[in-house]
Amino acid sequence: MEYYAATLREPGEKLNNDGLMIKAVHTKKRSDVVVMVLSAHKKAAKLNDKIIRAAEKMIYKEADGDIENCLQRLFIRFGKGGLIRRRKNPDITILILKGINYHIMNRGNNRVMRIGRTGATEIHCENVSDASVDYCYATGRLSEGSTLIVGTQSFYERQLGADIHKRMCPQMCIDNETMQENIEYLRSLLFSRGEERPVTAAALCMK
């Protein structure tokens, strides 16, 4: 299998304080793992940066262990019961891809879409019953030739599903450069429709 990736981190009319990371983790005991982390809090650039750095350390520390359980600690550490005091929780989305299996943990207004050959659909999560954490969870399998896009509310709110499919469907995932051109085209559409907020998104295509 081959993976292609593209990212978008645009300021709009204000600075973009979001944190974004895509890492391919090579493991000794199993297939490689791809991890995407998006943290969005418009007033806390240092907090978003801290979340991404914490995720990076966790990933490399647990590369041959349970990355999923390890990363769920981000929601505890950077939630009301952790380091956050008297401010809105950051929106955090974690996507873990192990071969064709994906695992998503999400809190807040970020969204994840799956783009296949015939259309684009949002992946909906279910709330975790554990009272110690505040995120929702989804898992599933991808057919070969699928694209996953993680994005902030500003990326999706004025975006048309048909536009996303046309530009980011697996048929358009020729290489990293083409994917990058296409996600930047979606950005230009957003701004032409009046979007003024910072926009952050990341796309990962599996072929």
Tab-separated table of C-alpha atoms in Angstrom:
chain	number	residue	atom	x	y	z
A	1	MET	CA	0.000	0.000	0.000
A	2	GLU	CA	1.067	3.565	-0.683
A	3	TYR	CA	0.092	6.665	1.270
A	4	TYR	CA	-0.065	10.238	0.022
A	5	ALA	CA	-0.654	13.256	2.255
A	6	ALA	CA	-1.462	16.954	1.987
A	7	THR	CA	-1.909	19.672	4.607
A	8	LEU	CA	-3.566	23.071	4.825
A	9	ARG	CA	-2.863	25.671	7.489
A	10	GLU	CA	-4.051	29.085	6.351
A	11	PRO	CA	-4.405	32.236	8.475
A	12	GLY	CA	-7.488	33.870	6.976
A	13	GLU	CA	-7.813	37.371	8.484
A	14	LYS	CA	-6.065	36.347	11.721
A	15	LEU	CA	-3.096	34.235	12.723
A	16	ASN	CA	-3.668	30.493	12.589
A	17	ASN	CA	-3.013	29.128	16.075
A	18	ASP	CA	-3.968	25.515	15.283
A	19	GLY	CA	-1.566	22.631	15.812
A	20	LEU	CA	-1.236	19.908	13.164
A	21	MET	CA	0.901	16.780	12.819
A	22	ILE	CA	1.137	13.797	10.471
A	23	LYS	CA	3.628	11.066	11.363
A	24	ALA	CA	4.443	7.692	9.836
A	25	VAL	CA	5.736	5.513	12.661
A	26	HIS	CA	7.950	2.553	11.802
A	27	THR	CA	7.497	-0.349	14.212
A	28	LYS	CA	9.489	-3.518	14.801
A	29	LYS	CA	6.607	-5.846	15.641
A	30	ARG	CA	3.874	-4.892	13.177
A	31	SER	CA	2.990	-2.863	10.093
A	32	ASP	CA	3.792	0.822	10.087
A	33	VAL	CA	1.285	3.213	11.623
A	34	VAL	CA	0.214	6.646	10.356
A	35	VAL	CA	-0.937	9.157	12.985
A	36	MET	CA	-2.639	12.519	12.428
A	37	VAL	CA	-3.316	14.959	15.277
A	38	LEU	CA	-5.191	18.250	14.947
A	39	SER	CA	-5.594	20.652	17.878
A	40	ALA	CA	-7.649	23.824	17.454
A	41	HIS	CA	-8.092	26.632	19.979
A	42	LYS	CA	-8.184	30.071	18.386
A	43	LYS	CA	-6.803	31.908	21.418
A	44	ALA	CA	-4.121	29.481	22.566
A	45	ALA	CA	-1.285	28.885	20.108
A	46	LYS	CA	1.064	27.737	22.889
A	47	LEU	CA	-1.503	25.237	24.127
A	48	ASN	CA	-1.988	23.756	20.649
A	49	ASP	CA	1.773	23.503	20.233
A	50	LYS	CA	2.067	21.796	23.624
A	51	ILE	CA	-0.584	19.225	22.630
A	52	ILE	CA	1.214	18.377	19.380
A	53	ARG	CA	4.568	18.046	21.153
A	54	ALA	CA	3.014	15.816	23.822
A	55	ALA	CA	1.452	13.626	21.110
A	56	GLU	CA	4.797	13.332	19.342
A	57	LYS	CA	6.550	12.173	22.503
A	58	MET	CA	3.797	9.662	23.260
A	59	ILE	CA	3.956	8.194	19.760
A	60	TYR	CA	7.694	7.571	19.798
A	61	LYS	CA	7.610	6.257	23.345
A	62	GLU	CA	4.844	3.763	22.518
A	63	ALA	CA	5.781	2.997	18.906
A	64	ASP	CA	5.705	-0.752	19.529
A	65	GLY	CA	2.958	-0.591	22.165
A	66	ASP	CA	-0.655	0.553	22.224
A	67	ILE	CA	-0.543	3.945	20.498
A	68	GLU	CA	-4.299	4.317	20.649
A	69	ASN	CA	-4.570	3.976	24.441
A	70	CYS	CA	-1.491	6.121	24.836
A	71	LEU	CA	-2.906	9.028	22.816
A	72	GLN	CA	-6.279	9.017	24.555
A	73	ARG	CA	-4.433	10.475	27.541
A	74	LEU	CA	-4.259	13.747	25.598
A	75	PHE	CA	-7.973	14.243	26.253
A	76	ILE	CA	-7.447	13.779	29.984
A	77	ARG	CA	-4.287	15.856	30.219
A	78	PHE	CA	-5.680	18.720	28.131
A	79	GLY	CA	-9.221	18.721	29.474
A	80	LYS	CA	-11.034	20.308	32.410
A	81	GLY	CA	-9.599	17.813	34.841
A	82	GLY	CA	-6.055	18.249	33.527
A	83	LEU	CA	-4.063	21.322	32.557
A	84	ILE	CA	-7.046	23.349	31.350
A	85	ARG	CA	-8.473	25.790	33.853
A	86	ARG	CA	-11.330	28.236	33.241
A	87	ARG	CA	-11.093	28.145	29.469
A	88	LYS	CA	-12.722	26.271	26.628
A	89	ASN	CA	-11.268	22.853	25.912
A	90	PRO	CA	-9.237	22.702	22.698
A	91	ASP	CA	-10.823	20.756	19.846
A	92	ILE	CA	-8.653	17.650	19.421
A	93	THR	CA	-8.882	15.049	16.674
A	94	ILE	CA	-6.645	11.978	16.523
A	95	LEU	CA	-6.631	9.659	13.506
A	96	ILE	CA	-4.631	6.423	13.639
A	97	LEU	CA	-4.281	4.326	10.496
A	98	LYS	CA	-2.951	0.776	10.827
A	99	GLY	CA	-2.951	-0.765	7.377
A	100	ILE	CA	-6.592	-0.547	6.256
A	101	ASN	CA	-7.930	-0.120	9.810
A	102	TYR	CA	-8.624	3.367	11.135
A	103	HIS	CA	-9.268	4.595	14.685
A	104	ILE	CA	-10.594	8.091	15.369
A	105	MET	CA	-10.841	9.979	18.658
A	106	ASN	CA	-12.492	13.379	18.475
A	107	ARG	CA	-13.604	16.209	20.748
A	108	GLY	CA	-15.138	19.503	19.675
A	109	ASN	CA	-16.016	20.894	16.249
A	110	ASN	CA	-13.370	19.247	14.062
A	111	ARG	CA	-14.726	16.735	11.552
A	112	VAL	CA	-13.434	13.722	9.654
A	113	MET	CA	-14.618	12.767	6.163
A	114	ARG	CA	-14.061	9.638	4.149
A	115	ILE	CA	-13.837	10.076	0.373
A	116	GLY	CA	-14.301	7.020	-1.802
A	117	ARG	CA	-14.535	6.633	-5.546
A	118	THR	CA	-18.220	7.578	-5.678
A	119	GLY	CA	-18.730	10.170	-2.926
A	120	ALA	CA	-17.779	11.818	0.367
A	121	THR	CA	-19.326	10.990	3.758
A	122	GLU	CA	-18.678	12.226	7.282
A	123	ILE	CA	-17.478	9.665	9.812
A	124	HIS	CA	-19.622	9.964	12.919
A	125	CYS	CA	-18.232	9.027	16.327
A	126	GLU	CA	-19.908	7.548	19.396
A	127	ASN	CA	-19.366	9.044	22.838
A	128	VAL	CA	-17.067	7.109	25.135
A	129	SER	CA	-18.856	5.952	28.281
A	130	ASP	CA	-15.818	6.422	30.526
A	131	ALA	CA	-16.541	9.490	32.692
A	132	SER	CA	-12.827	10.299	33.012
A	133	VAL	CA	-12.526	11.296	29.326
A	134	ASP	CA	-14.582	13.530	27.063
A	135	TYR	CA	-14.241	12.425	23.463
A	136	CYS	CA	-16.066	10.310	20.920
A	137	TYR	CA	-14.681	7.300	19.115
A	138	ALA	CA	-15.015	5.596	15.734
A	139	THR	CA	-13.271	2.677	14.083
A	140	GLY	CA	-13.573	0.967	10.738
A	141	ARG	CA	-11.817	-0.427	7.676
A	142	LEU	CA	-10.925	1.294	4.450
A	143	SER	CA	-11.065	-0.234	1.019
A	144	GLU	CA	-7.978	0.406	-1.062
A	145	GLY	CA	-8.464	3.711	-2.758
A	146	SER	CA	-9.805	5.905	0.039
A	147	THR	CA	-9.036	9.375	1.341
A	148	LEU	CA	-9.525	10.591	4.902
A	149	ILE	CA	-9.676	14.334	5.610
A	150	VAL	CA	-9.438	15.846	9.095
A	151	GLY	CA	-10.421	19.507	9.249
A	152	THR	CA	-11.549	22.350	11.471
A	153	GLN	CA	-15.064	23.735	11.436
A	154	SER	CA	-13.911	26.573	9.184
A	155	PHE	CA	-12.716	24.070	6.562
A	156	TYR	CA	-16.028	22.216	6.372
A	157	GLU	CA	-18.669	24.872	7.049
A	158	ARG	CA	-18.652	26.478	3.582
A	159	GLN	CA	-17.349	23.454	1.730
A	160	LEU	CA	-19.484	21.391	-0.625
A	161	GLY	CA	-19.208	17.608	-0.478
A	162	ALA	CA	-19.121	17.525	-4.290
A	163	ASP	CA	-16.117	19.868	-4.321
A	164	ILE	CA	-14.261	17.775	-1.757
A	165	HIS	CA	-14.962	14.579	-3.687
A	166	LYS	CA	-13.967	16.079	-7.028
A	167	ARG	CA	-10.608	17.271	-5.734
A	168	MET	CA	-9.684	14.658	-3.093
A	169	CYS	CA	-11.182	11.399	-4.379
A	170	PRO	CA	-8.709	8.481	-4.678
A	171	GLN	CA	-8.581	8.896	-8.473
A	172	MET	CA	-6.987	12.328	-7.896
A	173	CYS	CA	-4.374	10.987	-5.461
A	174	ILE	CA	-1.623	10.672	-8.021
A	175	ASP	CA	1.168	11.875	-5.744
A	176	ASN	CA	1.791	14.214	-2.806
A	177	GLU	CA	2.227	17.244	-5.061
A	178	THR	CA	-1.129	16.748	-6.791
A	179	MET	CA	-2.904	16.243	-3.483
A	180	GLN	CA	-1.340	19.432	-2.139
A	181	GLU	CA	-2.463	21.400	-5.198
A	182	ASN	CA	-6.004	20.076	-4.820
A	183	ILE	CA	-6.358	20.847	-1.114
A	184	GLU	CA	-5.060	24.355	-1.789
A	185	TYR	CA	-7.684	24.711	-4.512
A	186	LEU	CA	-10.347	23.880	-1.902
A	187	ARG	CA	-8.872	26.630	0.264
A	188	SER	CA	-9.252	29.145	-2.558
A	189	LEU	CA	-12.902	28.117	-2.960
A	190	LEU	CA	-13.495	28.715	0.747
A	191	PHE	CA	-12.052	32.211	0.687
A	192	SER	CA	-14.006	33.044	-2.493
A	193	ARG	CA	-17.167	32.118	-0.557
A	194	GLY	CA	-16.380	34.575	2.212
A	195	GLU	CA	-14.545	32.433	4.769
A	196	GLU	CA	-12.392	34.701	6.930
A	197	ARG	CA	-11.352	32.402	9.773
A	198	PRO	CA	-8.083	30.450	9.885
A	199	VAL	CA	-8.450	27.104	8.098
A	200	THR	CA	-6.644	23.882	8.970
A	201	ALA	CA	-6.988	20.456	7.373
A	202	ALA	CA	-4.983	17.349	6.513
A	203	ALA	CA	-5.725	14.665	3.938
A	204	LEU	CA	-4.367	11.129	3.741
A	205	CYS	CA	-4.954	8.913	0.705
A	206	MET	CA	-4.349	5.163	0.672
A	207	LYS	CA	-3.784	3.436	-2.673
